[in-house]
Amino acid sequence: MSAHPSKLSAAVLSIPQPLELSLLNGFAFTCRPDCSLCCFASPSISPQEHRDLLQIRPAGSFLEDEGGQATNVRSRPQGGACTYLHHRRCGVYTARPFPCREYPLSVHIGSRPQATLVLACPGISLAPLSQWSHGGPPSAPPQGLDSEIERVLAEATRQPLDQWLKEGRRIEDRTRSRLLRAHRWDAAEDLRARVISDLPWPSEEDFPAEDPPDSSEGWDALPLYFDEEHGPVTFLSRTEGWEAFSMREEGGPRHSLGLIPPLGAMPHLTEDARELLRGYLVYNLHRDFLFWLAYRELEAQEEATLEEMVREILRELAVQAMARSAFRAALQGSPWQTLRPRDIERGIRAIDNDFLDQATLGGIL
Ligand code: SF4
Ligand code: SF4
């Protein structure tokens, strides 16, 4: 779930900004009543949302900042869900905070506010990603996302986004000047067109992949994905590989789903699975967020160009998606050596949440 911009004063008037919404095109969304994946979280809250929640549930439990101001709804220990979730139902639905109302949308604020979808949400159909592999957004408008879009637009006029945008443009200008002097910069649109025509792709040398990553947070790590049969699933690293567990709302594991050793070789993808993964890479290439990750990496690099860094991030993303697709296929007892579209969908869902959760230089609404 995305963070609330709690550091900025709500008293500062915002300039309403149009949101860039094209990344929602072509997608359809229906929330699954059996899911609750996005409630395994500690959603951030504004002071007003805190007051509203206390009116409905006076005994609410919150995380607080140093000044004693409530900043987040508390989640249960050992990787459990938000304390308001009971039997997969929200106990404060009419007063649920903004991150819960916008999900599965997330807005990155770099030099413009851009809405994107958290593709880990199993309520979103991933089929439109194949259209992205041909270069850009489908023209069809999104379906089933009206209330989430309305909520985000309302929040974007309520919050002082102009301060974040000013800071985002300052960071981008500074990065551009530094890289231009060293001939390491490219305008995003030119760069996108070049990378799409020659997308980076993993090779045999990338396997066995170091993925899923080391789960050093133990049970406190967020679930990796929603499984149709077992619900939210998390995993622990073992010396022999990774062990997956279905998780309880109250925290802690329900069942072990199996132990999967590191996969020895690069999986093969069927043609339509390849198309889907290509679409996921192109979708990410259109996320401003990916460029901000590249800017951050380039701060520490003396030689690489922006294009090289973007290509590297995309290649690593493809490796992770293939590794998690194979991990999930192996867990189900399916042959992981050949991945089909259904497998790649599962891999993408097991990666997109934590990809978007990384810190950026810009803000996240
Ligand atoms: S993750 Fe998606 S489908 Fe699941 S409860 Fe949240 S919004 Fe609904
Ligand atoms: S407040 Fe409700 S919708 Fe939000 S995370 Fe908690 S249970 Fe889920």
Coordinates of C-alpha atoms and ligand atoms in Angstrom, one line a residue:
M1 CA 0.0 0.0 0.0
S2 CA 1.3 3.5 -0.8
A3 CA 2.4 6.0 1.8
H4 CA 0.4 9.1 2.8
P5 CA 2.4 12.4 2.5
S6 CA 2.2 13.1 6.2
K7 CA 5.2 15.4 6.3
L8 CA 3.4 18.2 4.4
S9 CA 1.1 20.6 6.1
A10 CA -2.5 20.2 4.9
A11 CA -2.9 24.0 5.4
V12 CA -0.7 24.7 2.4
L13 CA -3.1 25.0 -0.6
S14 CA -2.4 22.7 -3.5
I15 CA -2.7 23.7 -7.1
P16 CA -4.9 21.0 -8.7
Q17 CA -2.8 19.0 -11.1
P18 CA -4.1 16.8 -13.9
L19 CA -3.1 13.2 -13.3
E20 CA -1.4 11.2 -16.0
L21 CA -3.8 8.2 -16.2
S22 CA -2.8 6.5 -19.5
L23 CA -1.2 3.6 -17.6
L24 CA -4.7 2.5 -16.5
N25 CA -6.0 2.1 -20.1
G26 CA -7.2 -1.4 -21.1
F27 CA -7.3 -2.8 -17.6
A28 CA -10.4 -4.1 -15.8
F29 CA -10.7 -4.5 -12.0
T30 CA -13.1 -6.4 -9.8
C31 CA -12.1 -6.8 -6.1
R32 CA -12.1 -10.4 -5.0
P33 CA -14.1 -11.0 -1.8
D34 CA -11.9 -14.0 -0.9
C35 CA -8.6 -12.1 -1.2
S36 CA -7.6 -9.4 1.5
L37 CA -4.0 -9.3 0.2
C38 CA -3.9 -5.5 0.4
C39 CA -5.0 -5.5 4.0
F40 CA -1.8 -7.3 5.1
A41 CA -0.4 -3.8 5.7
S42 CA -0.3 -0.8 8.1
P43 CA -2.1 1.9 6.0
S44 CA -1.0 5.4 6.7
I45 CA -3.6 7.9 8.0
S46 CA -4.1 11.6 8.1
P47 CA -5.2 13.3 11.4
Q48 CA -8.8 13.6 10.0
E49 CA -8.9 9.9 9.1
H50 CA -7.6 9.1 12.6
R51 CA -10.5 11.0 14.1
D52 CA -13.0 9.3 11.8
L53 CA -11.7 5.9 12.6
L54 CA -11.9 6.6 16.4
Q55 CA -15.5 7.6 16.0
I56 CA -16.3 4.2 14.5
R57 CA -14.0 2.1 16.6
P58 CA -12.8 4.0 19.7
A59 CA -10.4 1.2 20.6
G60 CA -8.3 1.4 17.4
S61 CA -4.6 0.6 17.5
F62 CA -2.1 2.9 15.8
L63 CA 1.5 3.6 15.1
E64 CA 2.6 7.1 16.3
D65 CA 5.3 9.5 15.4
E66 CA 7.7 11.0 18.0
G67 CA 5.2 13.7 18.8
G68 CA 2.5 11.2 19.6
Q69 CA 0.5 11.8 16.3
A70 CA -1.0 8.6 14.9
T71 CA 0.5 7.9 11.5
N72 CA -0.6 4.4 10.6
V73 CA -3.2 1.8 11.5
R74 CA -1.3 -0.9 13.3
S75 CA -1.0 -4.4 11.7
R76 CA -0.8 -7.6 13.8
P77 CA 2.7 -8.9 14.6
Q78 CA 4.3 -11.8 12.7
G79 CA 3.1 -10.6 9.3
G80 CA -0.6 -10.4 10.3
A81 CA -3.2 -8.2 8.7
C82 CA -4.4 -4.7 9.7
T83 CA -6.1 -4.8 13.1
Y84 CA -9.4 -3.8 11.4
L85 CA -9.6 -6.9 9.3
H86 CA -11.7 -9.8 10.6
H87 CA -12.6 -12.8 8.5
R88 CA -11.5 -10.9 5.4
R89 CA -13.8 -8.0 6.0
C90 CA -12.9 -4.5 6.9
G91 CA -14.4 -3.4 10.2
V92 CA -14.2 0.3 9.3
Y93 CA -15.1 0.2 5.6
T94 CA -17.0 3.5 5.5
A95 CA -14.0 5.3 7.2
R96 CA -11.1 3.3 5.6
P97 CA -8.2 5.5 5.0
F98 CA -7.0 6.8 1.6
P99 CA -4.4 4.1 0.8
C100 CA -7.2 1.5 1.1
R101 CA -9.6 3.6 -1.1
E102 CA -7.1 4.1 -3.9
Y103 CA -5.7 0.6 -4.1
P104 CA -4.9 -0.9 -6.6
L105 CA -3.9 2.5 -7.9
S106 CA -0.7 4.2 -6.8
V107 CA 0.4 7.7 -7.8
H108 CA 4.1 8.5 -8.3
I109 CA 4.9 12.2 -8.1
G110 CA 8.1 12.9 -9.9
S111 CA 8.0 15.8 -12.4
R112 CA 4.3 15.0 -13.0
P113 CA 1.8 12.9 -11.0
Q114 CA 1.4 9.6 -12.8
A115 CA -1.2 6.9 -11.7
T116 CA -0.1 3.3 -12.1
L117 CA -1.7 0.0 -11.1
V118 CA -0.3 -2.4 -8.5
L119 CA -0.4 -5.5 -10.6
A120 CA 0.0 -7.8 -7.5
C121 CA -3.7 -7.3 -7.0
P122 CA -5.5 -10.4 -8.2
G123 CA -8.6 -8.4 -9.1
I124 CA -6.8 -6.9 -12.1
S125 CA -6.8 -8.8 -15.3
L126 CA -3.2 -8.9 -16.7
A127 CA -4.2 -9.8 -20.3
P128 CA -3.8 -6.2 -21.5
L129 CA -0.1 -6.4 -20.8
S130 CA 0.3 -8.3 -24.1
Q131 CA -1.0 -5.3 -25.9
W132 CA 1.7 -3.2 -24.2
S133 CA 4.4 -5.4 -25.8
H134 CA 3.5 -3.7 -29.1
G135 CA 4.7 -0.3 -27.8
G136 CA 2.3 1.7 -25.8
P137 CA -1.0 2.1 -23.9
P138 CA -4.2 0.5 -25.3
S139 CA -6.8 3.1 -26.2
A140 CA -9.7 1.5 -24.3
P141 CA -10.5 3.2 -21.0
P142 CA -10.1 1.3 -17.8
Q143 CA -13.1 -0.6 -16.4
G144 CA -14.2 -1.0 -12.7
L145 CA -11.8 1.7 -11.4
D146 CA -14.1 4.7 -11.4
S147 CA -14.3 5.1 -7.6
E148 CA -10.5 4.6 -7.2
I149 CA -9.8 7.2 -9.9
E150 CA -12.3 9.6 -8.3
R151 CA -10.7 9.2 -4.9
V152 CA -7.2 9.8 -6.2
L153 CA -8.3 12.9 -8.2
A154 CA -10.0 14.2 -5.0
E155 CA -6.9 13.6 -3.0
A156 CA -4.7 15.2 -5.6
T157 CA -6.6 18.4 -5.3
R158 CA -6.6 18.2 -1.4
Q159 CA -2.9 17.5 -1.0
P160 CA -0.2 20.1 -1.6
L161 CA 1.1 18.3 -4.6
D162 CA 2.7 21.5 -6.0
Q163 CA 5.5 21.2 -3.4
W164 CA 6.3 17.7 -4.4
L165 CA 6.2 18.5 -8.0
K166 CA 8.5 21.5 -7.5
E167 CA 11.0 19.2 -5.7
G168 CA 10.6 16.5 -8.4
R169 CA 11.3 18.9 -11.2
R170 CA 14.3 20.3 -9.2
I171 CA 15.8 16.8 -8.8
E172 CA 15.2 15.9 -12.5
D173 CA 16.8 19.2 -13.7
R174 CA 19.8 18.6 -11.5
T175 CA 20.2 15.0 -12.7
R176 CA 19.7 16.1 -16.3
S177 CA 22.4 18.9 -16.1
R178 CA 24.9 16.5 -14.5
L179 CA 24.3 13.7 -17.0
L180 CA 24.1 16.0 -20.1
R181 CA 27.6 17.4 -19.3
A182 CA 28.9 13.9 -19.4
H183 CA 26.9 12.8 -22.4
R184 CA 25.0 10.3 -20.3
W185 CA 21.4 11.7 -20.6
D186 CA 18.6 10.9 -23.0
A187 CA 15.1 12.4 -23.2
A188 CA 12.6 9.8 -21.9
E189 CA 10.5 9.6 -25.1
D190 CA 13.5 8.9 -27.4
L191 CA 14.9 6.5 -24.9
R192 CA 11.6 4.6 -24.5
A193 CA 11.3 4.2 -28.3
R194 CA 14.9 2.8 -28.6
V195 CA 14.6 0.4 -25.7
I196 CA 11.2 -0.9 -26.9
S197 CA 12.7 -1.7 -30.3
D198 CA 15.5 -3.7 -28.6
L199 CA 14.2 -4.8 -25.2
P200 CA 16.8 -6.2 -22.8
W201 CA 16.3 -9.9 -22.0
P202 CA 17.8 -12.3 -19.4
S203 CA 20.5 -14.8 -20.5
E204 CA 21.6 -18.2 -19.1
E205 CA 24.2 -16.4 -17.0
D206 CA 21.5 -14.8 -14.9
F207 CA 20.5 -18.2 -13.5
P208 CA 20.3 -19.6 -10.9
A209 CA 18.8 -16.2 -9.9
E210 CA 19.1 -14.8 -6.4
D211 CA 15.3 -14.6 -6.1
P212 CA 13.0 -14.6 -4.2
P213 CA 15.3 -12.3 -2.2
D214 CA 16.6 -13.2 1.3
S215 CA 13.5 -12.9 3.5
S216 CA 15.5 -11.3 6.4
E217 CA 12.4 -9.7 7.9
G218 CA 11.1 -13.3 8.7
W219 CA 7.4 -13.4 9.4
D220 CA 7.2 -9.6 9.4
A221 CA 7.7 -9.5 5.6
L222 CA 4.6 -8.6 3.6
P223 CA 3.0 -11.5 1.8
L224 CA 4.5 -12.1 -1.6
Y225 CA 1.3 -12.8 -3.4
F226 CA -2.3 -14.1 -3.2
D227 CA -2.8 -17.8 -4.0
E228 CA -6.2 -18.8 -5.3
E229 CA -6.3 -21.8 -3.0
H230 CA -4.3 -20.7 0.0
G231 CA -4.8 -16.9 0.2
P232 CA -1.9 -14.6 1.1
V233 CA 1.5 -16.4 0.9
T234 CA 4.8 -15.4 2.3
F235 CA 8.2 -17.3 2.3
L236 CA 11.3 -17.8 4.4
S237 CA 14.8 -18.4 3.1
R238 CA 16.3 -21.7 4.1
T239 CA 19.7 -23.1 3.4
E240 CA 18.1 -25.5 0.9
G241 CA 16.0 -22.8 -0.9
W242 CA 12.8 -21.0 0.0
E243 CA 9.8 -22.3 2.0
A244 CA 6.4 -20.8 1.3
F245 CA 3.6 -20.4 3.9
S246 CA 0.0 -19.4 3.7
M247 CA -0.6 -16.6 6.3
R248 CA -3.2 -16.1 9.0
E249 CA -4.9 -12.7 9.5
E250 CA -3.9 -13.0 13.2
G251 CA -0.2 -13.3 12.2
G252 CA 2.1 -16.3 11.7
P253 CA 1.8 -19.2 9.3
R254 CA -1.2 -21.3 8.6
H255 CA 0.4 -24.1 6.5
S256 CA 3.7 -24.8 4.9
L257 CA 3.2 -25.0 1.1
G258 CA 6.5 -26.6 0.4
L259 CA 10.2 -26.0 0.1
I260 CA 11.7 -25.1 -3.3
P261 CA 15.4 -25.4 -4.0
P262 CA 17.1 -22.8 -6.2
L263 CA 16.2 -23.3 -9.8
G264 CA 19.3 -24.6 -11.7
A265 CA 18.7 -23.2 -15.2
M266 CA 17.0 -20.5 -17.1
P267 CA 13.3 -21.4 -17.8
H268 CA 12.1 -21.5 -21.3
L269 CA 9.1 -19.3 -22.2
T270 CA 6.4 -20.2 -24.7
E271 CA 5.8 -17.5 -27.4
D272 CA 2.7 -16.1 -25.8
A273 CA 4.4 -16.1 -22.3
R274 CA 7.3 -14.2 -23.8
E275 CA 4.8 -11.7 -25.2
L276 CA 3.2 -11.2 -21.8
L277 CA 6.6 -10.6 -20.1
R278 CA 7.7 -8.2 -22.8
G279 CA 4.4 -6.3 -22.2
Y280 CA 5.2 -6.1 -18.5
L281 CA 8.7 -4.7 -19.3
V282 CA 7.2 -2.1 -21.7
Y283 CA 4.6 -1.2 -19.1
N284 CA 7.4 -0.5 -16.6
L285 CA 9.3 1.5 -19.2
H286 CA 6.2 3.8 -19.2
R287 CA 6.2 4.1 -15.4
D288 CA 8.0 7.4 -14.4
F289 CA 8.9 5.5 -11.3
L290 CA 11.4 3.3 -13.2
F291 CA 13.2 6.4 -14.4
W292 CA 13.4 7.7 -10.9
L293 CA 15.0 4.4 -9.8
A294 CA 17.5 4.9 -12.6
Y295 CA 18.3 8.5 -11.5
R296 CA 18.9 7.2 -8.0
E297 CA 21.3 4.4 -9.2
L298 CA 23.1 6.9 -11.4
E299 CA 23.8 9.1 -8.4
A300 CA 26.3 6.4 -7.3
Q301 CA 27.6 5.5 -10.8
E302 CA 30.4 7.4 -12.6
E303 CA 30.2 5.9 -16.0
A304 CA 26.8 4.4 -16.9
T305 CA 24.3 6.3 -19.1
L306 CA 20.6 6.7 -18.4
E307 CA 19.8 4.3 -21.2
E308 CA 22.2 1.6 -19.8
M309 CA 20.7 2.0 -16.3
V310 CA 17.1 1.7 -17.6
R311 CA 18.1 -1.4 -19.6
E312 CA 19.8 -2.9 -16.5
I313 CA 16.7 -2.4 -14.3
L314 CA 14.4 -3.9 -16.9
R315 CA 16.6 -6.9 -17.4
E316 CA 16.8 -7.5 -13.6
L317 CA 13.0 -7.2 -13.5
A318 CA 12.6 -9.8 -16.2
V319 CA 15.0 -12.2 -14.3
Q320 CA 12.9 -11.7 -11.1
A321 CA 9.6 -12.2 -12.9
M322 CA 10.9 -15.4 -14.5
A323 CA 12.4 -16.7 -11.2
R324 CA 9.1 -16.1 -9.3
S325 CA 7.0 -17.6 -12.1
A326 CA 9.2 -20.7 -11.9
F327 CA 9.1 -20.7 -8.1
R328 CA 5.3 -20.6 -8.1
A329 CA 5.0 -23.3 -10.8
A330 CA 7.4 -25.6 -8.9
L331 CA 5.3 -25.0 -5.7
Q332 CA 2.3 -26.2 -7.6
G333 CA 4.1 -29.3 -8.8
S334 CA 4.1 -28.0 -12.4
P335 CA 7.1 -28.3 -14.7
W336 CA 8.9 -24.9 -14.2
Q337 CA 11.3 -25.5 -17.1
T338 CA 8.7 -24.2 -19.6
L339 CA 6.6 -21.2 -18.5
R340 CA 3.3 -20.4 -20.0
P341 CA 1.3 -17.2 -19.8
R342 CA -0.5 -18.3 -16.6
D343 CA 2.9 -18.9 -15.0
I344 CA 4.2 -15.5 -16.0
E345 CA 1.0 -13.8 -14.7
R346 CA 1.7 -15.5 -11.3
G347 CA 5.3 -14.3 -11.4
I348 CA 4.3 -10.7 -12.2
R349 CA 1.8 -10.7 -9.4
A350 CA 4.5 -12.0 -7.0
I351 CA 6.8 -9.1 -7.9
D352 CA 4.9 -5.9 -8.6
N353 CA 4.1 -5.0 -5.0
D354 CA 7.6 -5.0 -3.8
F355 CA 8.9 -3.4 -7.0
L356 CA 6.7 -0.4 -6.4
D357 CA 7.5 -0.4 -2.7
Q358 CA 11.1 0.7 -3.2
A359 CA 12.0 4.2 -2.1
T360 CA 12.2 6.8 -4.9
L361 CA 13.4 10.3 -5.1
G362 CA 9.9 11.5 -5.9
G363 CA 6.9 11.2 -3.7
I364 CA 4.1 8.6 -3.7
L365 CA 0.5 9.6 -3.2
Ligands
SF4_1 S1 -5.5 -7.0 -3.4 FE1 -7.0 -6.4 -4.9 S2 -8.5 -8.1 -5.1 FE2 -7.4 -8.3 -3.2 S3 -8.7 -7.3 -1.6 FE3 -7.1 -5.8 -2.3 S4 -8.1 -4.7 -4.0 FE4 -9.4 -6.6 -3.6
SF4_2 S1 -8.5 -0.2 7.2 FE1 -9.9 -1.8 6.3 S2 -9.4 -1.8 4.1 FE2 -7.8 -0.7 5.1 S3 -6.1 -2.2 5.5 FE3 -7.4 -2.2 7.3 S4 -9.0 -3.7 7.0 FE4 -8.1 -3.3 5.0

